[in-house]
CSV table of C-alpha atoms in Angstrom, one decimal:
chain,number,residue,atom,x,y,z
A,161,UNK,CA,0.0,0.0,0.0
A,162,UNK,CA,1.6,3.2,-1.2
A,163,UNK,CA,1.1,6.5,0.7
A,164,UNK,CA,-1.4,7.9,-1.8
A,165,UNK,CA,-3.4,4.6,-1.6
A,166,UNK,CA,-3.4,4.8,2.2
A,167,UNK,CA,-4.9,8.3,2.1
A,168,UNK,CA,-7.4,7.2,-0.5
A,169,UNK,CA,-8.5,4.2,1.6
A,170,UNK,CA,-8.9,6.3,4.7
A,171,UNK,CA,-11.2,8.7,2.8
A,172,UNK,CA,-13.2,5.9,1.3
A,173,UNK,CA,-13.6,4.2,4.7
A,174,UNK,CA,-14.5,7.4,6.5
A,175,UNK,CA,-17.2,8.2,3.9
A,176,UNK,CA,-18.6,4.8,3.7
A,177,UNK,CA,-18.7,4.1,7.4
A,178,UNK,CA,-19.6,7.7,8.5
A,179,UNK,CA,-16.4,8.0,10.5
A,180,UNK,CA,-14.4,11.2,11.0
A,181,UNK,CA,-11.0,10.9,9.1
A,182,UNK,CA,-9.1,12.3,12.1
A,183,UNK,CA,-10.3,9.3,14.2
A,184,UNK,CA,-8.6,7.0,11.8
A,185,UNK,CA,-5.4,9.1,11.5
A,186,UNK,CA,-5.2,9.4,15.3
A,187,UNK,CA,-5.6,5.6,15.7
A,188,UNK,CA,-3.0,5.1,13.0
A,189,UNK,CA,-0.5,7.3,14.8
A,190,UNK,CA,-1.0,5.6,18.1
A,191,UNK,CA,-0.5,2.2,16.4
A,192,UNK,CA,2.7,3.4,14.6
A,193,UNK,CA,4.2,4.4,18.0
A,194,UNK,CA,3.6,0.8,19.3
A,195,UNK,CA,4.9,-0.7,16.0
A,196,UNK,CA,8.1,1.5,16.0
A,197,UNK,CA,8.9,0.7,19.6
A,198,UNK,CA,8.4,-3.0,19.1
A,199,UNK,CA,10.4,-3.3,15.9
A,200,UNK,CA,13.2,-0.8,16.7
A,201,UNK,CA,13.5,-1.1,20.5
A,202,UNK,CA,12.7,2.6,20.8
A,203,UNK,CA,12.0,4.5,24.0
A,204,UNK,CA,8.8,6.4,24.9
A,205,UNK,CA,9.7,9.7,23.4
A,206,UNK,CA,8.7,9.1,19.8
A,207,UNK,CA,5.7,10.4,17.7
A,208,UNK,CA,4.7,9.8,14.1
A,209,UNK,CA,3.4,12.4,11.7
A,210,UNK,CA,1.2,11.5,8.8
A,211,UNK,CA,0.8,14.0,6.0
A,212,UNK,CA,-2.9,14.3,5.6
A,213,UNK,CA,-2.5,15.1,1.9
A,214,UNK,CA,0.3,12.8,0.7
A,215,UNK,CA,0.1,10.0,3.2
A,216,UNK,CA,3.8,10.2,3.9
A,217,UNK,CA,4.7,8.9,7.3
A,218,UNK,CA,7.7,10.1,9.4
A,219,UNK,CA,8.8,9.2,12.9
A,220,UNK,CA,10.3,11.8,15.2
A,221,UNK,CA,11.9,11.5,18.6
A,222,UNK,CA,11.2,14.5,20.8
A,223,UNK,CA,12.6,16.1,23.9
A,224,UNK,CA,10.9,18.7,26.2
A,225,UNK,CA,13.3,21.2,27.7
A,226,UNK,CA,13.2,21.1,31.5
A,227,UNK,CA,14.8,23.3,34.2
A,228,UNK,CA,15.3,20.1,36.3
A,229,UNK,CA,14.5,16.4,35.8
A,230,UNK,CA,11.1,15.1,37.1
A,231,UNK,CA,11.0,11.5,38.3
A,232,UNK,CA,8.0,9.2,38.8
A,233,UNK,CA,6.5,9.7,42.3
A,234,UNK,CA,6.0,6.6,44.3
A,235,UNK,CA,3.5,6.5,47.2
A,236,UNK,CA,2.2,3.7,49.4
A,237,UNK,CA,-1.6,3.3,49.9
A,238,UNK,CA,-3.3,2.1,53.1
A,239,UNK,CA,-3.0,-1.5,52.0
A,240,UNK,CA,0.7,-1.2,51.4
A,241,UNK,CA,0.5,-1.2,47.6
A,242,UNK,CA,2.9,1.0,45.6
A,243,UNK,CA,1.2,3.7,43.5
A,244,UNK,CA,3.4,5.2,40.8
A,245,UNK,CA,2.5,8.6,39.4
A,246,UNK,CA,4.3,9.3,36.1
A,247,UNK,CA,5.7,12.9,35.6
A,248,UNK,CA,3.9,15.2,33.2
A,249,UNK,CA,6.7,14.6,30.7
A,250,UNK,CA,8.0,11.0,30.1
A,251,UNK,CA,11.4,10.5,31.6
A,252,UNK,CA,12.9,9.6,28.2
A,253,UNK,CA,11.6,12.8,26.7
A,254,UNK,CA,13.2,15.1,29.3
A,255,UNK,CA,16.2,17.2,28.5
A,256,UNK,CA,17.9,19.8,30.6
A,257,UNK,CA,18.1,23.4,29.3
A,258,UNK,CA,22.0,23.3,29.2
A,259,UNK,CA,22.0,20.1,27.1
A,260,UNK,CA,19.2,21.4,24.8
A,261,UNK,CA,21.1,24.6,24.0
A,262,UNK,CA,23.9,22.5,22.6
A,263,UNK,CA,21.4,21.5,19.9
A,264,UNK,CA,19.3,24.7,19.7
A,265,UNK,CA,21.2,27.7,21.2
A,266,UNK,CA,18.2,30.0,21.8
A,267,UNK,CA,15.7,27.3,23.1
A,268,UNK,CA,13.8,27.9,26.3
A,269,UNK,CA,12.3,25.8,29.1
A,270,UNK,CA,9.0,24.2,28.0
A,271,UNK,CA,9.9,24.1,24.3
A,272,UNK,CA,10.3,20.9,22.3
A,273,UNK,CA,13.1,19.6,20.2
A,274,UNK,CA,12.2,17.2,17.4
A,275,UNK,CA,14.5,15.0,15.4
A,276,UNK,CA,13.5,12.7,12.5
A,277,UNK,CA,14.4,9.1,13.1
A,278,UNK,CA,12.4,7.3,10.4
A,279,UNK,CA,14.1,4.0,9.5
A,280,UNK,CA,14.8,3.2,5.9
A,281,UNK,CA,12.6,0.1,6.0
A,282,UNK,CA,9.8,1.6,8.0
A,283,UNK,CA,7.4,1.5,5.1
A,284,UNK,CA,6.9,-2.2,5.5
A,285,UNK,CA,6.0,-1.8,9.1
A,286,UNK,CA,3.8,1.1,8.4
A,287,UNK,CA,1.8,-0.7,5.7
A,288,UNK,CA,1.1,-3.7,8.0
A,289,UNK,CA,0.2,-1.4,10.8
A,290,UNK,CA,-2.1,0.6,8.6
A,291,UNK,CA,-4.0,-2.5,7.5
A,292,UNK,CA,-4.5,-3.7,11.1
A,293,UNK,CA,-5.6,-0.2,12.3
A,294,UNK,CA,-8.0,0.4,9.5
A,295,UNK,CA,-9.7,-3.0,10.2
A,296,UNK,CA,-9.9,-2.5,13.9
A,297,UNK,CA,-10.9,1.2,13.8
A,298,UNK,CA,-13.5,0.6,11.2
A,299,UNK,CA,-15.2,-2.0,13.4
A,300,UNK,CA,-15.0,0.2,16.5
A,301,UNK,CA,-16.0,3.4,14.9
A,302,UNK,CA,-18.8,1.8,12.9
A,303,UNK,CA,-20.2,0.4,16.1
A,304,UNK,CA,-20.0,3.8,17.7
A,305,UNK,CA,-21.5,5.5,14.7
A,306,UNK,CA,-24.4,3.0,14.6
A,307,UNK,CA,-25.0,3.5,18.3
A,308,UNK,CA,-25.1,7.2,17.7
A,309,UNK,CA,-27.6,6.8,14.9
A,310,UNK,CA,-29.9,4.8,17.2
A,311,UNK,CA,-29.4,7.1,20.2
A,312,UNK,CA,-32.8,8.1,21.5
A,313,UNK,CA,-34.7,5.5,19.4
A,314,UNK,CA,-35.5,3.2,22.4
A,315,UNK,CA,-39.2,3.5,23.1
A,316,UNK,CA,-39.9,4.6,19.5
A,317,UNK,CA,-41.5,2.9,16.6
A,318,UNK,CA,-39.4,2.2,13.4
A,319,UNK,CA,-40.1,0.9,10.0
A,320,UNK,CA,-37.9,-1.9,8.8
A,321,UNK,CA,-37.8,-4.9,6.4
A,322,UNK,CA,-37.9,-8.5,7.4
A,323,UNK,CA,-34.5,-9.8,6.4
A,324,UNK,CA,-34.3,-13.3,7.8
A,325,UNK,CA,-35.6,-15.6,10.5
A,326,UNK,CA,-34.5,-18.6,12.6
A,327,UNK,CA,-36.3,-20.9,15.0
A,328,UNK,CA,-36.9,-18.2,17.7
A,329,UNK,CA,-36.5,-14.8,16.0
A,330,UNK,CA,-37.1,-12.6,13.0
A,331,UNK,CA,-34.4,-10.2,12.0
A,332,UNK,CA,-35.5,-6.7,10.9
A,333,UNK,CA,-33.3,-4.6,8.6
A,334,UNK,CA,-33.4,-1.1,10.2
A,335,UNK,CA,-30.9,0.5,7.9
A,336,UNK,CA,-27.4,0.4,9.4
A,337,UNK,CA,-28.3,-2.3,11.9
A,338,UNK,CA,-30.6,-5.3,12.3
A,339,UNK,CA,-33.2,-5.5,15.1
A,340,UNK,CA,-34.2,-8.8,16.8
A,341,UNK,CA,-37.9,-9.4,16.8
A,342,UNK,CA,-38.6,-12.5,18.9
A,343,UNK,CA,-41.4,-14.6,17.5
A,344,UNK,CA,-43.0,-14.4,21.0
A,345,UNK,CA,-43.2,-10.6,20.5
A,346,UNK,CA,-45.3,-10.8,17.4
A,347,UNK,CA,-49.1,-10.1,17.5
A,348,UNK,CA,-50.7,-13.5,18.1
A,349,UNK,CA,-52.0,-15.0,14.9
A,350,UNK,CA,-50.3,-12.7,12.5
A,351,UNK,CA,-48.2,-14.1,9.6
A,352,UNK,CA,-45.3,-12.2,7.9
A,353,UNK,CA,-43.3,-12.7,4.7
A,354,UNK,CA,-39.6,-12.2,4.3
A,355,UNK,CA,-38.8,-9.0,2.4
A,356,UNK,CA,-41.9,-7.2,3.5
A,357,UNK,CA,-41.9,-3.9,5.4
A,358,UNK,CA,-42.8,-4.1,9.1
A,359,UNK,CA,-43.3,-1.7,11.9
A,360,UNK,CA,-41.7,-2.5,15.2
A,361,UNK,CA,-41.5,-0.9,18.7
A,362,UNK,CA,-37.9,-0.6,19.9
A,363,UNK,CA,-37.9,-2.0,23.5
A,364,UNK,CA,-34.2,-1.8,24.2
A,365,UNK,CA,-30.9,-0.9,22.7
A,366,UNK,CA,-27.7,-2.2,24.2
A,367,UNK,CA,-24.1,-1.8,23.0
A,368,UNK,CA,-22.2,-5.1,22.6
A,369,UNK,CA,-18.8,-6.0,21.2
A,370,UNK,CA,-20.5,-7.1,18.0
A,371,UNK,CA,-22.6,-4.0,17.6
A,372,UNK,CA,-25.9,-2.7,18.9
A,373,UNK,CA,-28.4,-5.2,20.2
A,374,UNK,CA,-31.8,-3.8,19.2
A,375,UNK,CA,-34.7,-5.7,20.8
A,376,UNK,CA,-38.0,-5.1,18.9
A,377,UNK,CA,-41.7,-5.9,19.7
A,378,UNK,CA,-45.1,-5.7,18.1
A,379,UNK,CA,-46.7,-7.1,21.3
A,380,UNK,CA,-45.8,-4.2,23.6
A,381,UNK,CA,-48.6,-1.9,24.7
A,382,UNK,CA,-46.6,1.1,23.6
A,383,UNK,CA,-46.6,-0.3,20.0
A,384,UNK,CA,-50.3,0.7,20.0
A,385,UNK,CA,-49.5,4.1,21.5
A,386,UNK,CA,-46.9,4.8,18.7
A,387,UNK,CA,-49.3,3.6,16.1
A,388,UNK,CA,-51.8,6.2,17.2
A,389,UNK,CA,-49.2,8.9,17.3
A,390,UNK,CA,-48.1,8.1,13.8
A,391,UNK,CA,-51.7,8.1,12.4
A,392,UNK,CA,-53.4,11.0,14.3
A,393,UNK,CA,-52.0,14.5,13.6
A,394,UNK,CA,-53.9,15.9,16.6
A,395,UNK,CA,-51.8,13.7,18.9
A,396,UNK,CA,-48.7,15.1,17.3
A,397,UNK,CA,-49.7,18.8,17.7
A,398,UNK,CA,-51.0,18.3,21.2
A,399,UNK,CA,-54.7,19.1,20.4
A,400,UNK,CA,-55.6,15.6,21.5
A,401,UNK,CA,-53.7,13.8,24.3
A,402,UNK,CA,-53.3,10.1,24.9
A,403,UNK,CA,-53.7,9.3,28.6
A,404,UNK,CA,-52.9,5.6,28.5
A,405,UNK,CA,-53.0,2.3,26.8
A,406,UNK,CA,-54.0,-1.1,28.2
A,407,UNK,CA,-53.5,-4.1,25.9
A,408,UNK,CA,-54.0,-7.8,25.5
A,409,UNK,CA,-52.1,-8.4,22.3
A,410,UNK,CA,-54.2,-10.0,19.5
A,411,UNK,CA,-57.4,-9.6,21.5
A,412,UNK,CA,-58.2,-6.0,22.5
A,413,UNK,CA,-56.6,-2.7,23.4
A,414,UNK,CA,-58.2,0.2,25.3
A,415,UNK,CA,-56.8,3.6,24.4
A,416,UNK,CA,-57.8,6.6,26.6
A,417,UNK,CA,-57.7,10.0,24.9
A,418,UNK,CA,-59.0,13.5,25.7
A,419,UNK,CA,-59.0,16.8,24.0
A,420,UNK,CA,-57.4,20.1,25.0
A,421,UNK,CA,-59.8,22.0,22.7
A,422,UNK,CA,-63.5,21.8,23.4
A,423,UNK,CA,-64.1,22.2,19.7
A,424,UNK,CA,-62.2,19.0,18.9
A,425,UNK,CA,-63.8,15.6,19.6
A,426,UNK,CA,-60.9,13.4,20.7
A,427,UNK,CA,-62.6,10.1,19.8
A,428,UNK,CA,-63.7,11.5,16.4
A,429,UNK,CA,-60.1,12.7,15.6
A,430,UNK,CA,-58.8,9.1,16.3
A,431,UNK,CA,-61.5,7.5,14.1
A,432,UNK,CA,-61.0,9.9,11.2
A,433,UNK,CA,-63.3,10.6,8.3
A,434,UNK,CA,-65.2,7.4,7.4
A,435,UNK,CA,-63.0,5.5,9.9
A,436,UNK,CA,-59.8,5.9,7.8
A,437,UNK,CA,-57.5,6.6,10.7
A,438,UNK,CA,-58.6,3.9,13.0
A,439,UNK,CA,-58.9,1.6,10.0
A,440,UNK,CA,-55.2,1.9,9.3
A,441,UNK,CA,-54.4,1.1,13.0
A,442,UNK,CA,-56.7,-1.9,13.1
A,443,UNK,CA,-55.1,-3.2,9.9
A,444,UNK,CA,-51.6,-3.0,11.4
A,445,UNK,CA,-52.9,-4.8,14.6
A,446,UNK,CA,-54.1,-7.8,12.6
A,447,UNK,CA,-57.7,-7.5,13.6
A,448,UNK,CA,-57.1,-6.8,17.3
A,449,UNK,CA,-60.1,-4.8,18.6
A,450,UNK,CA,-59.5,-1.3,19.9
A,451,UNK,CA,-61.8,0.6,22.3
A,452,UNK,CA,-61.4,4.4,22.2
A,453,UNK,CA,-62.1,5.6,25.8
A,454,UNK,CA,-62.6,9.2,26.7
A,455,UNK,CA,-60.5,10.0,29.7
A,456,UNK,CA,-62.1,11.8,32.6
A,457,UNK,CA,-60.5,13.2,35.8
A,458,UNK,CA,-63.6,11.8,37.6
A,459,UNK,CA,-62.5,8.2,38.3
A,460,UNK,CA,-66.1,6.9,38.3
A,461,UNK,CA,-66.8,8.4,34.9
A,462,UNK,CA,-63.5,7.1,33.5
A,463,UNK,CA,-64.2,3.6,34.8
A,464,UNK,CA,-67.6,3.6,33.2
A,465,UNK,CA,-66.1,4.7,29.9
A,466,UNK,CA,-63.3,2.1,30.2
A,467,UNK,CA,-65.8,-0.8,30.6
A,468,UNK,CA,-67.1,-0.2,27.1
A,469,UNK,CA,-68.8,-1.8,25.2
A,470,UNK,CA,-71.0,-2.3,28.3
A,471,UNK,CA,-73.3,0.7,28.6
A,472,UNK,CA,-75.5,0.4,31.7
A,473,UNK,CA,-72.8,0.7,34.3
A,474,UNK,CA,-72.9,2.2,37.8
A,475,UNK,CA,-69.6,2.9,39.6
A,476,UNK,CA,-68.9,3.5,43.3
A,477,UNK,CA,-65.5,4.6,44.4
A,478,UNK,CA,-64.3,3.4,47.8
A,479,UNK,CA,-62.7,6.5,49.2
A,480,UNK,CA,-61.5,4.7,52.4
A,481,UNK,CA,-59.6,1.9,50.7
A,482,UNK,CA,-55.8,1.8,51.0
A,483,UNK,CA,-55.5,1.3,47.2
A,484,UNK,CA,-57.7,2.5,44.4
A,485,UNK,CA,-60.8,0.4,44.7
A,486,UNK,CA,-64.1,0.7,42.9
A,487,UNK,CA,-67.4,-1.3,43.0
A,488,UNK,CA,-69.2,-1.7,39.7
A,489,UNK,CA,-72.8,-2.8,39.1
A,490,UNK,CA,-74.1,-3.6,35.6
A,491,UNK,CA,-77.4,-4.8,34.2
A,492,UNK,CA,-77.9,-8.5,34.1
A,493,UNK,CA,-77.8,-8.7,30.3
A,494,UNK,CA,-74.4,-6.8,30.2
A,495,UNK,CA,-72.5,-8.6,32.9
A,496,UNK,CA,-70.7,-10.9,30.5
A,497,UNK,CA,-70.1,-8.0,28.1
A,498,UNK,CA,-68.5,-5.9,30.9
A,499,UNK,CA,-66.3,-8.8,32.1
A,500,UNK,CA,-65.4,-9.9,28.6
A,501,UNK,CA,-64.1,-13.2,27.2
A,502,UNK,CA,-61.9,-14.8,29.9
A,503,UNK,CA,-62.2,-11.5,31.9
A,504,UNK,CA,-60.3,-9.5,29.3
A,505,UNK,CA,-62.5,-6.5,29.3
A,506,UNK,CA,-62.5,-5.8,33.0
A,507,UNK,CA,-58.8,-6.6,33.3
A,508,UNK,CA,-58.0,-4.0,30.6
A,509,UNK,CA,-60.3,-1.5,32.2
A,510,UNK,CA,-58.6,-2.0,35.5
A,511,UNK,CA,-55.1,-1.5,33.9
A,512,UNK,CA,-56.2,1.6,32.1
A,513,UNK,CA,-57.9,3.3,35.0
A,514,UNK,CA,-55.4,1.9,37.7
A,515,UNK,CA,-58.4,0.8,39.8
A,516,UNK,CA,-59.1,-2.6,41.3
A,517,UNK,CA,-62.6,-3.3,40.1
A,518,UNK,CA,-65.2,-5.5,41.8
A,519,UNK,CA,-68.1,-6.2,39.5
A,520,UNK,CA,-71.6,-7.6,40.1
A,521,UNK,CA,-74.9,-7.8,38.2
A,522,UNK,CA,-78.0,-5.9,39.4
A,523,UNK,CA,-79.6,-9.2,40.3
A,524,UNK,CA,-76.6,-10.3,42.5
A,525,UNK,CA,-76.7,-6.9,44.3
A,526,UNK,CA,-80.5,-7.3,44.9
A,527,UNK,CA,-80.1,-10.9,46.2
A,528,UNK,CA,-77.4,-9.8,48.6
A,529,UNK,CA,-79.5,-6.9,49.8
A,530,UNK,CA,-82.5,-9.2,50.6
A,531,UNK,CA,-80.5,-11.6,52.7
């Protein structure tokens, strides 16, 4: 690899991998110091210089002019261990003023003397070092660059492409990285096809030696929240606010919304003209039912709303309970509707309102009252 080829490669790599050129040059210079010391038994006072235009590499030995020598400071800690504190200037790089002036007559304390010591055959060492550094630095910097790209994406929804699958996971191409979508985090009952686009909720992003670990989900309750935010402009501009989401994936979600503007119907904004907005959301959720619930600061009103599709609901809040407790009475013909299949409706209402709900039919209440 000639010098001009080295510069060309650095620029290509920096552009392709979105890495600052100086990061590569700095790493190369540090590696050249190590290579020079290892191959030529040099001391610590050496530094390389790489011409950023031509790629020419030179090695210099340097000395810092001192008024007096500084030695490493050795102290003993409480456990009897030696702690060595190195001087600000490496011992090998120190030169007294009187000796420095034999080389440079008008030099002063604190200034530096540099002498080129590039060996004739150093090109061979430099080429091998350059290859190793480029490979290592590319990997490291690319990981850091990708992590930077995904910084702040945790908790967000992203659009990717299904790239591959194995027994347990799907792998989603998210651009510069792949997300892991466990099959257990899919919406129950949905089927997907490799190569198709897919929306995923980013649960977690972790840095690993092999790159970022991006854990995705379509089952998380916040997947529904992000879907609403992507489809409803009023949620983005703050006219409509989303209070909370309770979800049983593949079965039903309850989404509580309210309006900051009395002229705007929060539920209507989410449904959209001829149901277009909610229709897009339902399609993405693979037929999962969605109940739009109007949030109220009055917990009794909110609980009544949350128990939809049941209509004839009476709610009594237990003000003396240690936790949020409410007693719910519904008409006989709506008890099963309020409870839902396998208790799903009342469980979701409880999650959404953050109240423990005890429910009974009107007949049950009357029978107990007559005893």
